[in-house]
Coordinates of C-alpha atoms in Angstrom, one line a residue:
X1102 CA 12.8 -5.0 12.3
X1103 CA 16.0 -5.5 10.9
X1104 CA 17.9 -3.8 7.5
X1105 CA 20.7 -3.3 5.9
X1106 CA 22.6 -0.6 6.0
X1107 CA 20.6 2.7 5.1
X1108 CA 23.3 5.6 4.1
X1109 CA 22.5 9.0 5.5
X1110 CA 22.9 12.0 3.2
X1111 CA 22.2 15.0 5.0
X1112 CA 23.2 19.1 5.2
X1113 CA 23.9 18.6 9.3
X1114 CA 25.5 16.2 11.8
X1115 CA 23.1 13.3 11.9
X1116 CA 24.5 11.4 14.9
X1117 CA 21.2 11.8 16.5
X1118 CA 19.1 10.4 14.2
X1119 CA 21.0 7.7 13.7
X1120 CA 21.1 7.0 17.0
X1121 CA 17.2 7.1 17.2
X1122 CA 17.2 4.5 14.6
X1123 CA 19.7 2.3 15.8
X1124 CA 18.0 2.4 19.6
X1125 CA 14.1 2.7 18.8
X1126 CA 13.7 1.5 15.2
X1127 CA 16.9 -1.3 14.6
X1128 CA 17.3 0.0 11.9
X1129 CA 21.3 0.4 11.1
X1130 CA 22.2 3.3 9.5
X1131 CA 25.8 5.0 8.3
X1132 CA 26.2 9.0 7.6
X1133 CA 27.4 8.6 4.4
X1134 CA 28.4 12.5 3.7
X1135 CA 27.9 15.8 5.0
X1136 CA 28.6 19.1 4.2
X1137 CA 27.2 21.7 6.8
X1138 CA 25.3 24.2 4.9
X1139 CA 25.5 23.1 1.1
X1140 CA 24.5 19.8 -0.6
X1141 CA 27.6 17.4 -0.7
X1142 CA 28.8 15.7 -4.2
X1143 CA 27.4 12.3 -4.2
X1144 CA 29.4 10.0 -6.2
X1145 CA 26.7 7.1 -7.4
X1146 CA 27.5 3.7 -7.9
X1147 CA 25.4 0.4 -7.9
X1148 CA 23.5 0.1 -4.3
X1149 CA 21.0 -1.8 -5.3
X1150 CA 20.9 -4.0 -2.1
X1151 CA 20.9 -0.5 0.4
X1152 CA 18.8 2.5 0.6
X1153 CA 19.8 6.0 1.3
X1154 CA 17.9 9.0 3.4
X1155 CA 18.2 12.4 2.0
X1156 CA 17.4 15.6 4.3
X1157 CA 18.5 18.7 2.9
X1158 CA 16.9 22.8 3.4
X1159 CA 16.2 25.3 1.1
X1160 CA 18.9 27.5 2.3
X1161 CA 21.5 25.1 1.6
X1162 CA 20.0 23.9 -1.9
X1163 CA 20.1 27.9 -2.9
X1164 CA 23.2 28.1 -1.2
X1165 CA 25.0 25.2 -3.5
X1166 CA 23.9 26.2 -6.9
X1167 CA 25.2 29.6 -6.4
X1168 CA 28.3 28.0 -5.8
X1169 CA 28.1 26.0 -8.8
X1170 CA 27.3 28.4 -11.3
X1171 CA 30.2 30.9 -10.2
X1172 CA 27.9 33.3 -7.6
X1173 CA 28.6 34.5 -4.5
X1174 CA 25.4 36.3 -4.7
X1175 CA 22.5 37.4 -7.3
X1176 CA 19.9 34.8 -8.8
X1177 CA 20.5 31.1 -10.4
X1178 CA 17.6 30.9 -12.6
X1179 CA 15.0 28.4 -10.6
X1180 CA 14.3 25.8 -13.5
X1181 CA 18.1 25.7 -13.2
X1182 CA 18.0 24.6 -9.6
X1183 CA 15.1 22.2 -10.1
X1184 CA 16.2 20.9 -12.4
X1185 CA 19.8 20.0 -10.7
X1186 CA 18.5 18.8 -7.7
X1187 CA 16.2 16.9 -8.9
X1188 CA 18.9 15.0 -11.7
X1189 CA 20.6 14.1 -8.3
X1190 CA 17.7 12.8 -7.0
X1191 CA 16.9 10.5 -9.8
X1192 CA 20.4 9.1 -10.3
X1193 CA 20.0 8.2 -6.4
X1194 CA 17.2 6.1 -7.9
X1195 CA 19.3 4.9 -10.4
X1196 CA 21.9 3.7 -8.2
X1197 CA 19.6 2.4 -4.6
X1198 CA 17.4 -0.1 -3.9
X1199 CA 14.8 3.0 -2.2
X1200 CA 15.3 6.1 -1.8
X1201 CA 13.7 7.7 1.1
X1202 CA 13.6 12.1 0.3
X1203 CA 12.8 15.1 2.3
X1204 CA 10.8 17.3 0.9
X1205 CA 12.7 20.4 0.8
X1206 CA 11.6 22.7 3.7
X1207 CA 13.5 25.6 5.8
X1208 CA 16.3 25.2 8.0
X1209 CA 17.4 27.3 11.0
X1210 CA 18.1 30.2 9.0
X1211 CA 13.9 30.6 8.4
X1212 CA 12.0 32.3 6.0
X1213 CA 13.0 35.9 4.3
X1214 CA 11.4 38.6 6.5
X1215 CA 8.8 40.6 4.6
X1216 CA 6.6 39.3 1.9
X1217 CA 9.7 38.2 0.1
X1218 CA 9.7 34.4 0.7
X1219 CA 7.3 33.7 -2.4
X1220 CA 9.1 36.5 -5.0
X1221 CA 10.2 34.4 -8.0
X1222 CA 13.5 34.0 -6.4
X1223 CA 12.4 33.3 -2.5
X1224 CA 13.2 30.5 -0.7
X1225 CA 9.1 29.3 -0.7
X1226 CA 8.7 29.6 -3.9
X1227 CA 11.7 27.8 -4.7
X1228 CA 10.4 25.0 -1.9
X1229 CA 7.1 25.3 -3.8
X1230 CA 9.2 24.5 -7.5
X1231 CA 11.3 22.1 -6.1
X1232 CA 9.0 19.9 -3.9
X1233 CA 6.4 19.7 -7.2
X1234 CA 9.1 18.0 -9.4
X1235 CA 10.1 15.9 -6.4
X1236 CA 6.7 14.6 -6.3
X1237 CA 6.5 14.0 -10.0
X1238 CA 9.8 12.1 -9.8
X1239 CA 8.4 9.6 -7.0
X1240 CA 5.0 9.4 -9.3
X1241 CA 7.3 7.8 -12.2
X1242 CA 10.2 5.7 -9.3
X1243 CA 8.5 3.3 -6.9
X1244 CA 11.8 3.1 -4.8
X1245 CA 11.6 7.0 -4.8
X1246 CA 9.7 8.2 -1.5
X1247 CA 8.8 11.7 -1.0
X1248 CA 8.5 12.2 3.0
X1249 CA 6.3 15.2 4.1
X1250 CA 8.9 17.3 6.2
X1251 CA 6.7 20.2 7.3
X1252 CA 3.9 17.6 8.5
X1253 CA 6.8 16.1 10.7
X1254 CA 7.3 19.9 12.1
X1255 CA 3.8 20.8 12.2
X1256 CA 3.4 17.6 14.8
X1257 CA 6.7 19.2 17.1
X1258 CA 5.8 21.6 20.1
X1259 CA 9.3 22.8 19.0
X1260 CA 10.8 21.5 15.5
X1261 CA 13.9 23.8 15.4
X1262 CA 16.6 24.3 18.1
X1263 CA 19.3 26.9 17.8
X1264 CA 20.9 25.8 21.0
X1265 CA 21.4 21.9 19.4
X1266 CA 22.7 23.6 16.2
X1267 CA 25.6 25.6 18.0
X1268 CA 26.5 22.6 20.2
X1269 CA 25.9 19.5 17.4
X1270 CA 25.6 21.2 13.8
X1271 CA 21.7 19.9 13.5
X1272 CA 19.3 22.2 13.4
X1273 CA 16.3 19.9 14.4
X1274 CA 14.6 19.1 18.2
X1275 CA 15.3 15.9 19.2
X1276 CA 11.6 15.6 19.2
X1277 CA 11.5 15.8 15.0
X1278 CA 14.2 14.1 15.2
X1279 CA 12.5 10.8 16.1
X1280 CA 9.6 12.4 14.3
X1281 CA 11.5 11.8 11.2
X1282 CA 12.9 8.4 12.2
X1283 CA 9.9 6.9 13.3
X1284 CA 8.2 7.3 9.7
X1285 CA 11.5 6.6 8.0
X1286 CA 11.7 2.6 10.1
X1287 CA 7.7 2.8 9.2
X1288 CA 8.5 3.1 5.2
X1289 CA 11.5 1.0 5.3
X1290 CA 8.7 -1.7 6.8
X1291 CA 5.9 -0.9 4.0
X1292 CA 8.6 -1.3 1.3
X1293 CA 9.1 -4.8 2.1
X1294 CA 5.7 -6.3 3.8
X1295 CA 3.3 -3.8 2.6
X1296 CA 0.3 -2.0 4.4
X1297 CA -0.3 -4.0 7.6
X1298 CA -4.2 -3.0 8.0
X1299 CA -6.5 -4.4 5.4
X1300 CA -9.9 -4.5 7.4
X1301 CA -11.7 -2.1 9.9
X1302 CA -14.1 -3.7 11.8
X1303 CA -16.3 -1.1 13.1
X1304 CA -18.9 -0.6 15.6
X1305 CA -21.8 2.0 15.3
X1306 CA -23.0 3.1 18.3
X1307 CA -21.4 5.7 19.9
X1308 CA -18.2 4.8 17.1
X1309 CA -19.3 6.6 13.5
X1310 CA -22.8 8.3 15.3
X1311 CA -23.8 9.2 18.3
X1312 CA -27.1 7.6 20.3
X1313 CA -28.0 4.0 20.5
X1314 CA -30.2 3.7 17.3
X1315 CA -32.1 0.6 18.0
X1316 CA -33.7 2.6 21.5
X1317 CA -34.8 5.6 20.0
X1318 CA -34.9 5.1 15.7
X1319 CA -32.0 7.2 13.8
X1320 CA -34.0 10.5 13.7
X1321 CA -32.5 10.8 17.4
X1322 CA -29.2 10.0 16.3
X1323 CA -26.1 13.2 16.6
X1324 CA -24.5 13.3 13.6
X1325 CA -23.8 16.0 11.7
X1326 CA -26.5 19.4 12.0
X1327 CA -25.1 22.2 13.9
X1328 CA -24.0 20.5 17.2
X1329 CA -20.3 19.8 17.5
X1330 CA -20.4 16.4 18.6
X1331 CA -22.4 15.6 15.2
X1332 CA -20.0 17.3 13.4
X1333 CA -17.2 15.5 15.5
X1334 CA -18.7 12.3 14.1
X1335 CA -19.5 12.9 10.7
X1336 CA -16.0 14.2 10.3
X1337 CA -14.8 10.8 11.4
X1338 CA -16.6 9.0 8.8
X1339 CA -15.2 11.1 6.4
X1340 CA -12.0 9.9 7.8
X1341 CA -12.6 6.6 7.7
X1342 CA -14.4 7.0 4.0
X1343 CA -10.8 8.6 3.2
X1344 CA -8.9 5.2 4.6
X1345 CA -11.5 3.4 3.0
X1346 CA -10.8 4.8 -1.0
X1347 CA -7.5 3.9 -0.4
X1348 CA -7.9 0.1 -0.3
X1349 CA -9.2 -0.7 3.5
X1350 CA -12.2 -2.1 4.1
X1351 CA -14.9 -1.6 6.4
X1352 CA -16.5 -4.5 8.5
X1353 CA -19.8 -3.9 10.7
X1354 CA -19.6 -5.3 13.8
X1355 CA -23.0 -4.3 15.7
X1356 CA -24.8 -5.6 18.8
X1357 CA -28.6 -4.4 16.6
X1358 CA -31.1 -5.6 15.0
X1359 CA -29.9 -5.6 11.5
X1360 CA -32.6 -4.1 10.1
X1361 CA -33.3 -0.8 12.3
X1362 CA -29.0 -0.6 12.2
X1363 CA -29.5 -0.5 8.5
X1364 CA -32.7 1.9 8.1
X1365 CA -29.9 4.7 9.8
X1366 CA -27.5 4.0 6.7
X1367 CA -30.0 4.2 4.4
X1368 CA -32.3 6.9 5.5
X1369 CA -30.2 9.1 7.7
X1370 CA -29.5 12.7 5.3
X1371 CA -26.0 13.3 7.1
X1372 CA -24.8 9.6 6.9
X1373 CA -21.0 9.9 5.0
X1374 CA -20.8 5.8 4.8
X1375 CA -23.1 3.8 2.9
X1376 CA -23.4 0.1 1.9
X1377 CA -21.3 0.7 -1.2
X1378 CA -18.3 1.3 1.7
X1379 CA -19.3 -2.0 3.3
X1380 CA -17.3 -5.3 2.6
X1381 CA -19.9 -7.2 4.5
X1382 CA -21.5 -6.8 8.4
X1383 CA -22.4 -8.8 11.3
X1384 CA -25.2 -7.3 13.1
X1385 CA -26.9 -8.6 15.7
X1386 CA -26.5 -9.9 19.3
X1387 CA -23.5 -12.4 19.6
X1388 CA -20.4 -11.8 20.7
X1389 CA -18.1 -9.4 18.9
X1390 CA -15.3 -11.7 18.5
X1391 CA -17.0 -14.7 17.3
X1392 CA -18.2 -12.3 14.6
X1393 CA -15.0 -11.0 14.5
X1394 CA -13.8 -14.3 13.5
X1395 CA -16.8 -14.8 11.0
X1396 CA -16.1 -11.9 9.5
X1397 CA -12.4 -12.8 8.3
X1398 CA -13.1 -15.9 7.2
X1399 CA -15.4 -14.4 4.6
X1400 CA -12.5 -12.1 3.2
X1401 CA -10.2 -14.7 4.0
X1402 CA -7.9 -11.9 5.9
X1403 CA -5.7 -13.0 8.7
X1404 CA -6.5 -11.1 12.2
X1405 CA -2.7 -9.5 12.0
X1406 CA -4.2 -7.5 9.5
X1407 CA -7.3 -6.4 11.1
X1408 CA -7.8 -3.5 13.5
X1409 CA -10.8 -3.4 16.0
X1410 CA -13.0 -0.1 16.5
X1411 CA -15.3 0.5 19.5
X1412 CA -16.2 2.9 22.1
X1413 CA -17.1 0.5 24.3
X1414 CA -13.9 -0.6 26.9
X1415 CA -15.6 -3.9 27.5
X1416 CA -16.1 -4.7 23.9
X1417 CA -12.3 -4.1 23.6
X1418 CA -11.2 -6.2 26.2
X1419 CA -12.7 -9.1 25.0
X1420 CA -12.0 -8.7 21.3
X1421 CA -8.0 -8.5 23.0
X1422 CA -8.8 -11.6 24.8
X1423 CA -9.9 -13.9 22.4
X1424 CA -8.9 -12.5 19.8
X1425 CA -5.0 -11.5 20.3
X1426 CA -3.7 -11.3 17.1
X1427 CA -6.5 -8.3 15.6
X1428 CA -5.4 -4.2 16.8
X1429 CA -7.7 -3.0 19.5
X1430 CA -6.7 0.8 20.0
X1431 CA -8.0 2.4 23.0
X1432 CA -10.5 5.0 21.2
X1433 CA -10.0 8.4 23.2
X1434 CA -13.2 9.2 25.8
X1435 CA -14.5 13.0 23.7
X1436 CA -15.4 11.8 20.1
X1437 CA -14.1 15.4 18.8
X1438 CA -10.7 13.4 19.0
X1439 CA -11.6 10.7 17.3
X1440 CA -10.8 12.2 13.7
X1441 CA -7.1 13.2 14.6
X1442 CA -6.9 10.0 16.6
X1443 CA -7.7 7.8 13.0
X1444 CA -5.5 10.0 11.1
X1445 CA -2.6 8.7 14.3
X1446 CA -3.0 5.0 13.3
X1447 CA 0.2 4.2 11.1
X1448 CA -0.8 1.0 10.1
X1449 CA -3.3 2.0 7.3
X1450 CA -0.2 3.5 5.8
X1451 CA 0.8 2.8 2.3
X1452 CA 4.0 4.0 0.1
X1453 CA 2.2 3.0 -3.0
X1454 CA -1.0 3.4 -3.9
X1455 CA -2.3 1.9 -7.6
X1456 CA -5.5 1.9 -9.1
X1457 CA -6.5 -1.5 -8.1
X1458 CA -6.4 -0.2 -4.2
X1459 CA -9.1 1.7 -4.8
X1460 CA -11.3 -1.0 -6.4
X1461 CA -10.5 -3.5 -4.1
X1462 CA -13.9 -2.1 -1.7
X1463 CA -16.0 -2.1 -4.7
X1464 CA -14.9 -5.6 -5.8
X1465 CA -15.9 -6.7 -2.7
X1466 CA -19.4 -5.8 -3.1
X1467 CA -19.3 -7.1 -6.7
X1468 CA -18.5 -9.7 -5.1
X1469 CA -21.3 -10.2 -3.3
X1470 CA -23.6 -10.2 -6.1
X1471 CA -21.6 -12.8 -7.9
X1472 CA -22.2 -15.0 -5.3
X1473 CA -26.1 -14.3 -4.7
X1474 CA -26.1 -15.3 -8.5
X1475 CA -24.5 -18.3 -7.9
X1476 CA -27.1 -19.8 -5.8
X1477 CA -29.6 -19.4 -8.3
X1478 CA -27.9 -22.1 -11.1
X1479 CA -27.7 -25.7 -9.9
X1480 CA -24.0 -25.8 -12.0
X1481 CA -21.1 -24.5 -11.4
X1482 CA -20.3 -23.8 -14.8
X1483 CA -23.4 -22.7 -15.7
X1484 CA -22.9 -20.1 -13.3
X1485 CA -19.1 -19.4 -14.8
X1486 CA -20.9 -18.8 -18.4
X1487 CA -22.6 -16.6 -17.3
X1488 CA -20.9 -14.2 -16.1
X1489 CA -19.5 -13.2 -18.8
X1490 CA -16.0 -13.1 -17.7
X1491 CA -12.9 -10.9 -20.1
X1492 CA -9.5 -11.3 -19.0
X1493 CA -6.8 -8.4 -20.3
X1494 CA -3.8 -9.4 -20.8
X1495 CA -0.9 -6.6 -20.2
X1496 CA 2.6 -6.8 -21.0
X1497 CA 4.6 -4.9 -17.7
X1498 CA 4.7 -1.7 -17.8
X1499 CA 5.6 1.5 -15.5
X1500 CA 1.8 1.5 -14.4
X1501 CA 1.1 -2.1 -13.4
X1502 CA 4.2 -2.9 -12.2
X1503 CA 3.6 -1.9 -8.5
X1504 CA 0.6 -3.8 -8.3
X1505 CA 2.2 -6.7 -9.7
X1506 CA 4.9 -6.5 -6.9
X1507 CA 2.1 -6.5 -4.4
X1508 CA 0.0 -9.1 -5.3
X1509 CA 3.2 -11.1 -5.8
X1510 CA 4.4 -10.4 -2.4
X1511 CA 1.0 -10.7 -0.6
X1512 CA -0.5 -14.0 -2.6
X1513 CA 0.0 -17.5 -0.4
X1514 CA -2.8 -19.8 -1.6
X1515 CA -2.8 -20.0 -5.2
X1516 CA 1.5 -19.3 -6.2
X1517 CA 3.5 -21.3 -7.5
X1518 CA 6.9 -20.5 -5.9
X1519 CA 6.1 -17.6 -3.2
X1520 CA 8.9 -15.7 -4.4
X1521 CA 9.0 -12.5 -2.7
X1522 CA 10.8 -9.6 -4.3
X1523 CA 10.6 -6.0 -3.5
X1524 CA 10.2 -3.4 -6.4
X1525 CA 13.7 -3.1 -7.3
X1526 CA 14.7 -6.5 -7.5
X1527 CA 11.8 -7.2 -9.2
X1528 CA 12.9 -4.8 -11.8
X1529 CA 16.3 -6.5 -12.3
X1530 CA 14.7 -9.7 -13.1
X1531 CA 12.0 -7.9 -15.4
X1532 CA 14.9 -6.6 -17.5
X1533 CA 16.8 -9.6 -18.4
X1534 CA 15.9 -10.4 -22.1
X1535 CA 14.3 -13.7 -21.4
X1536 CA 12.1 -12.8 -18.5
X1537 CA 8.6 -11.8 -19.6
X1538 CA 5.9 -10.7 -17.1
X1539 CA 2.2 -10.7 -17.4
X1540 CA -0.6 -8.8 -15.1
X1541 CA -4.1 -10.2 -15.6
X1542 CA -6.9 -8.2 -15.6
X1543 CA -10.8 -9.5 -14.7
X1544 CA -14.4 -7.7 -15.8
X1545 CA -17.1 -9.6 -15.8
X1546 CA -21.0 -8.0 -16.1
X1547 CA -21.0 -7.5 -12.7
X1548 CA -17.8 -5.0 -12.4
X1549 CA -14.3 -4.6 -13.0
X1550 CA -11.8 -6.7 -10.4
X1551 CA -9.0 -5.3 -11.8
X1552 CA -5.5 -7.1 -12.0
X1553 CA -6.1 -10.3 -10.4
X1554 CA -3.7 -12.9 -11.6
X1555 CA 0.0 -12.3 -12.8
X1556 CA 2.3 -15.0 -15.0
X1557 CA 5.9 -14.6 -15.1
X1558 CA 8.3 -17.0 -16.9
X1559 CA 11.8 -17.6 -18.8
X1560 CA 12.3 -18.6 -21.8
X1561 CA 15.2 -21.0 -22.0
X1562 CA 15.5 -23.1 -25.6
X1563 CA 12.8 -24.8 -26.2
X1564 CA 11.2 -24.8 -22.3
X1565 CA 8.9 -21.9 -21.4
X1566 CA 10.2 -21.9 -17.3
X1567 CA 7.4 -20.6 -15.3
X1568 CA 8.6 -18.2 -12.4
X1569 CA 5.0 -16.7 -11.1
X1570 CA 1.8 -18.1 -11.4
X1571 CA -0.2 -16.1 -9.1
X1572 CA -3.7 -15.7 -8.4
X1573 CA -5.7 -13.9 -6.1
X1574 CA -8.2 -16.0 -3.9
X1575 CA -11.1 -13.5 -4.5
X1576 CA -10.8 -14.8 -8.2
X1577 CA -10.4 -18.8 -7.7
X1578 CA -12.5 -21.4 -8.5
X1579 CA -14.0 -19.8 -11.8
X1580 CA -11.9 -21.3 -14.3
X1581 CA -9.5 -18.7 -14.5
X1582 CA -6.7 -20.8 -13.0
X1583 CA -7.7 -23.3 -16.5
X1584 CA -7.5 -19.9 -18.7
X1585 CA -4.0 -19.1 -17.5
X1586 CA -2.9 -22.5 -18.6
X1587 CA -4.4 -22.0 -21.8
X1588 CA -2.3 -18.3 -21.8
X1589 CA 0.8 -20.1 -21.2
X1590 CA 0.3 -22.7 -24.0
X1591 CA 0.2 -19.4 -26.1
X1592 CA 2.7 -17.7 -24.9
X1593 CA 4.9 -21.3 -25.6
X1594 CA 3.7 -22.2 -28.6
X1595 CA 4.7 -18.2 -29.7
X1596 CA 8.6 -18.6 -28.6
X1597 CA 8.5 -21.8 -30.0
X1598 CA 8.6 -23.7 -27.1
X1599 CA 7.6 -27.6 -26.6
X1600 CA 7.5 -27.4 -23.0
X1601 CA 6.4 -25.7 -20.3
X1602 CA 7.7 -26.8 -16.9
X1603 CA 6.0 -25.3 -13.1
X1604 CA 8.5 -26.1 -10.5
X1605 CA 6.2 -25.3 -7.6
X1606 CA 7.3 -24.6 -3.6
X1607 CA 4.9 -25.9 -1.7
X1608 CA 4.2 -24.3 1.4
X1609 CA 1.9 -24.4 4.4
X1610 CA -0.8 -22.5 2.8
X1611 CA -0.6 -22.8 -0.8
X1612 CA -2.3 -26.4 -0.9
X1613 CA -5.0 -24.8 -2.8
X1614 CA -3.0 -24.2 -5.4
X1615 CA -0.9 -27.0 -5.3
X1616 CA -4.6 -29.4 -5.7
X1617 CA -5.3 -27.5 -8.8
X1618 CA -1.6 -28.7 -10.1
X1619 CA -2.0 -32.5 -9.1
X1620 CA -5.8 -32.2 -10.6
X1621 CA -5.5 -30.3 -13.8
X1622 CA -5.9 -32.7 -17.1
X1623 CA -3.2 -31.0 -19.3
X1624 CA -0.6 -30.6 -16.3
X1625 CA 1.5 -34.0 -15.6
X1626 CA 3.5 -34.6 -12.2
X1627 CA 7.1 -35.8 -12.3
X1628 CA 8.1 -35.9 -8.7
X1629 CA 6.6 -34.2 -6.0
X1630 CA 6.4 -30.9 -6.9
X1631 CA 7.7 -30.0 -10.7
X1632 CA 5.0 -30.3 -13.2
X1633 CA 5.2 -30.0 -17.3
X1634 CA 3.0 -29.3 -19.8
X1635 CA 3.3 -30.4 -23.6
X1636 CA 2.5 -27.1 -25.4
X1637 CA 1.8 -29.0 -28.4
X1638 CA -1.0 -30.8 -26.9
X1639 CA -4.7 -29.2 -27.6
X1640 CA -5.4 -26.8 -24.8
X1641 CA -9.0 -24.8 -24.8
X1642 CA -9.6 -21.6 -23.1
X1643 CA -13.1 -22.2 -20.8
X1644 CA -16.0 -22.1 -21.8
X1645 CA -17.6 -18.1 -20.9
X1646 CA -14.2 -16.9 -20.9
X1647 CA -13.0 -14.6 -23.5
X1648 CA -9.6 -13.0 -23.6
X1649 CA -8.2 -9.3 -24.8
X1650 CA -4.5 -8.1 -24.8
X1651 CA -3.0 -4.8 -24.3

């Protein structure tokens, strides 16, 4: 992985670290300032195209507004401190393209000895104080990451060193050390390509229960009751239910019979995972990575993006033979690991999480039902009428902004351009007084999809410029590609505009997209890939389609 230049702010000599980033991560870092003990004046200026790394303690936060407000001893009042530190933080934010924060945690010096450390002036309460408006600040900045230091030290056999203080001025093991850096050249990575797991595909027996259910019927099965290997279990489908809330789905892959694999998710009282959590399964007797294969063709997700559970060692080899590209982690022998060994996997990390994450599982079902439906109405659009379909227009907002960023970002069959832009340059483009941005929102009688589809354009003159037409494939092919055209002619006709001009990038996968171009009625081809369309022309919005705005 490669990066610019990340600038170190820290309260000790980070040679280290840097080091450990440079050597294990790539990741190319400069200490920026230091100031052993107290928090260094920063002096902000537009970074935009850099982040920064801040890793400051407690003792050195109490340490600097003492200074500041005249004291070489007694109390700063704490909403005085917070308040501070947490001004710096945000003008960081201001001034970086991320900013990657510690939470604020003790140093080498420790905790007060007694019960003092949580009196309204200790050193855990003020953690306590500090670390809440931290986390409200990185709730309202997407480029502002809170990292969880004392989960980095809980992981260290030894996270403090007193030796490595007196000879190098850090405070920290080597061992959280790299701790630190390894989730810091993980973040940098989600910032610009996103989670990297968006699919489980899970085996049962012996995986989320114990037993083989189709020999002896799921009454045999050990999960859950009072024995700890059912407990073991059942607390790793709580695990995975956990990963699963948060936007991953979860694919059966079973050598069963379907229906007796089934009767234990339906009937068992301790089951944790039901078919609500189940994109879609593949059980029965064929081999695991042609169903594998089957399986992500149906939620049209590549196999980079796909990780492969199973207790079985010959189940895994296979999957890693003939199918390379799909995570097969080597699932520890005692199932009372597996829990801990789930919570180990980095790749179902995420740095933001929206709302439309956690709908994307149920959507999927939805989605299922949709297309039962379908097979019931010998038309097409007769099938589109009827289900009803609202789209909600929003204007861009603090809210949908993230998820607009992602879907641009992560969209290849149905874009226009492919632009990819992280958060923050996003932003700058957002801001510019003739750039307007759109997210689209679907609900049809079946469910809510959430924000599917985004439009973003310029408005130069008398053209409406389109910059993003995206939509996502889970919502193509049912006219809503023809109702975003319609939007557009709006939006045009609105700013007074007599044109409206699609300068598409074709790529290798977006031929979808670029079909719908070439075939729709109102859009006209000059040259290969730009395309107008004559806002004052008659354009309808589909027929079963109706339209809100927020």
């Amino acid at each position: 992985m490669t990066h610019s230049k990340l600038h170190i702010y820290t309260d000790f000599d980070s040679d280290a670290l840097r080091r450990i980033l440079s050597s294990r991560h790539k990741v190319d870092s400069t200490q920026e300032s230091h100031a052993l003990g107290v928090i260094p004046t920063i002096a902000t200026s537009n970074k935009r195209d850099k982040s920064c790394f801040v890793w400051y303690s407690v003792e050195s936060i109490m340490k600097t507004f003492l200074t500041e407000h005249g004291q070489s001893s007694g109390f700063t009042p704490i909403d005085n401190i917070v308040a501070s530190m947490c001004n710096r933080a945000a003008n960081l934010a201001d001034s970086y393209k991320f900013v990657f924060f510690c939470a604020v945690s003790h140093g080498r010096e420790g905790r007060e000895i007694g019960s003092s450390s949580f009196s309204p002036y200790g050193s855990s309460y003020i953690c306590a104080k500090l670390n809440t408006a931290l986390a409200e600040l990185s709730h309202n900045r997407s480029n502002f990451i809170l990292f969880d230091t004392q989960a980095w030290k809980d992981k260290c056999k030894k996270p403090l060193d007193d030796k490595h203080w007196f000879l190098t001025k850090c405070p920290y093991s080597i061992e959280l050390q790299r701790e630190a850096a390894s989730w810091l050249a993980m973040s940098i990575s989600l910032m610009s390509n996103g989670r990297r797991c968006k699919v489980i595909l899970l085996d049962l027996d012996n995986t989320i229960w114990g037993g083989e259910v189709g020999e002896n019927g799921w009454e045999s099965l050990r999960l859950g009751g009072h024995d700890h290997i059912g407990e073991a279990y059942k607390e790793f489908q709580e695990r995975l239910l956990e990963v699963n809330k948060q936007g991953v789905l979860i694919a059966i892959l079973s050598k069963n019979s379907e229906p007796v694999a089934l009767d234990a998710f339906n009937n068992h009282p301790e089951m944790v995972l039901t078919s609500e959590n189940i994109a879609t399964h593949r059980i029965n007797f064929l081999p695991k990575h042609k169903n594998a294969h089957d399986v992500l063709l149906e939620l049209n997700i590549g196999a980079d993006s796909a990780i492969f559970l199973d207790d079985n060692p010959g189940e895994r080899g296979l999957m890693k033979e003939y199918m390379p590209d799909i995570l097969v982690p080597n699932l520890p022998s005692d199932p009372c690991q597996y829990s801990s060994f789930l919570s180990s996997i980095t790749h179902f990390n995420s740095v933001n999480l929206t709302e439309d994450d956690s709908l994307r599982v149920k959507s999927y079902v939805e989605n299922k039902n949709r297309d039962r439906a379908k097979s019931s109405f010998h038309s097409c659009s007769n099938w589109i009428e009827s289900l009803k379909t609202n789209i909600e227009v929003s204007s861009l907002n603090k809210y949908n902004q993230t998820r607009y960023v992602q879907l641009l970002n992560k969209t290849n069959q149905y874009n226009l351009k492919t632009r990819r832009l992280d958060a923050q340059s996003f932003q700058i483009w957002s801001e510019e007084e003739a750039n307007h941005a759109y997210v689209l929102s679907l609900k049809d009688k079946y469910g809510k999809m959430g924000i599917i589809a985004l439009l973003g354009y310029t408005v130069a003159r008398e053209t409406l410029e389109v910059e993003d037409f995206v939509l996502s494939c889970r919502a193509a092919e049912r006219n809503i590609e023809e109702t975003m055209v319609y939007i557009l002619n709006q939006h045009a006709s609105k700013y007074g505009c007599g044109r409206i001009t699609l300068k598409a990038v074709p790529t290798t996968r977006n031929a979808p997209f670029m079909n719908f171009l070439h075939s729709n009625r109102n859009i006209e081809p000059i040259g290969n890939s730009t395309f107008v369309i004559d806002s004052i022309s008659e354009i309808s919005c589909p027929n079963g389609i109706s339209i809100s705005y927020s």
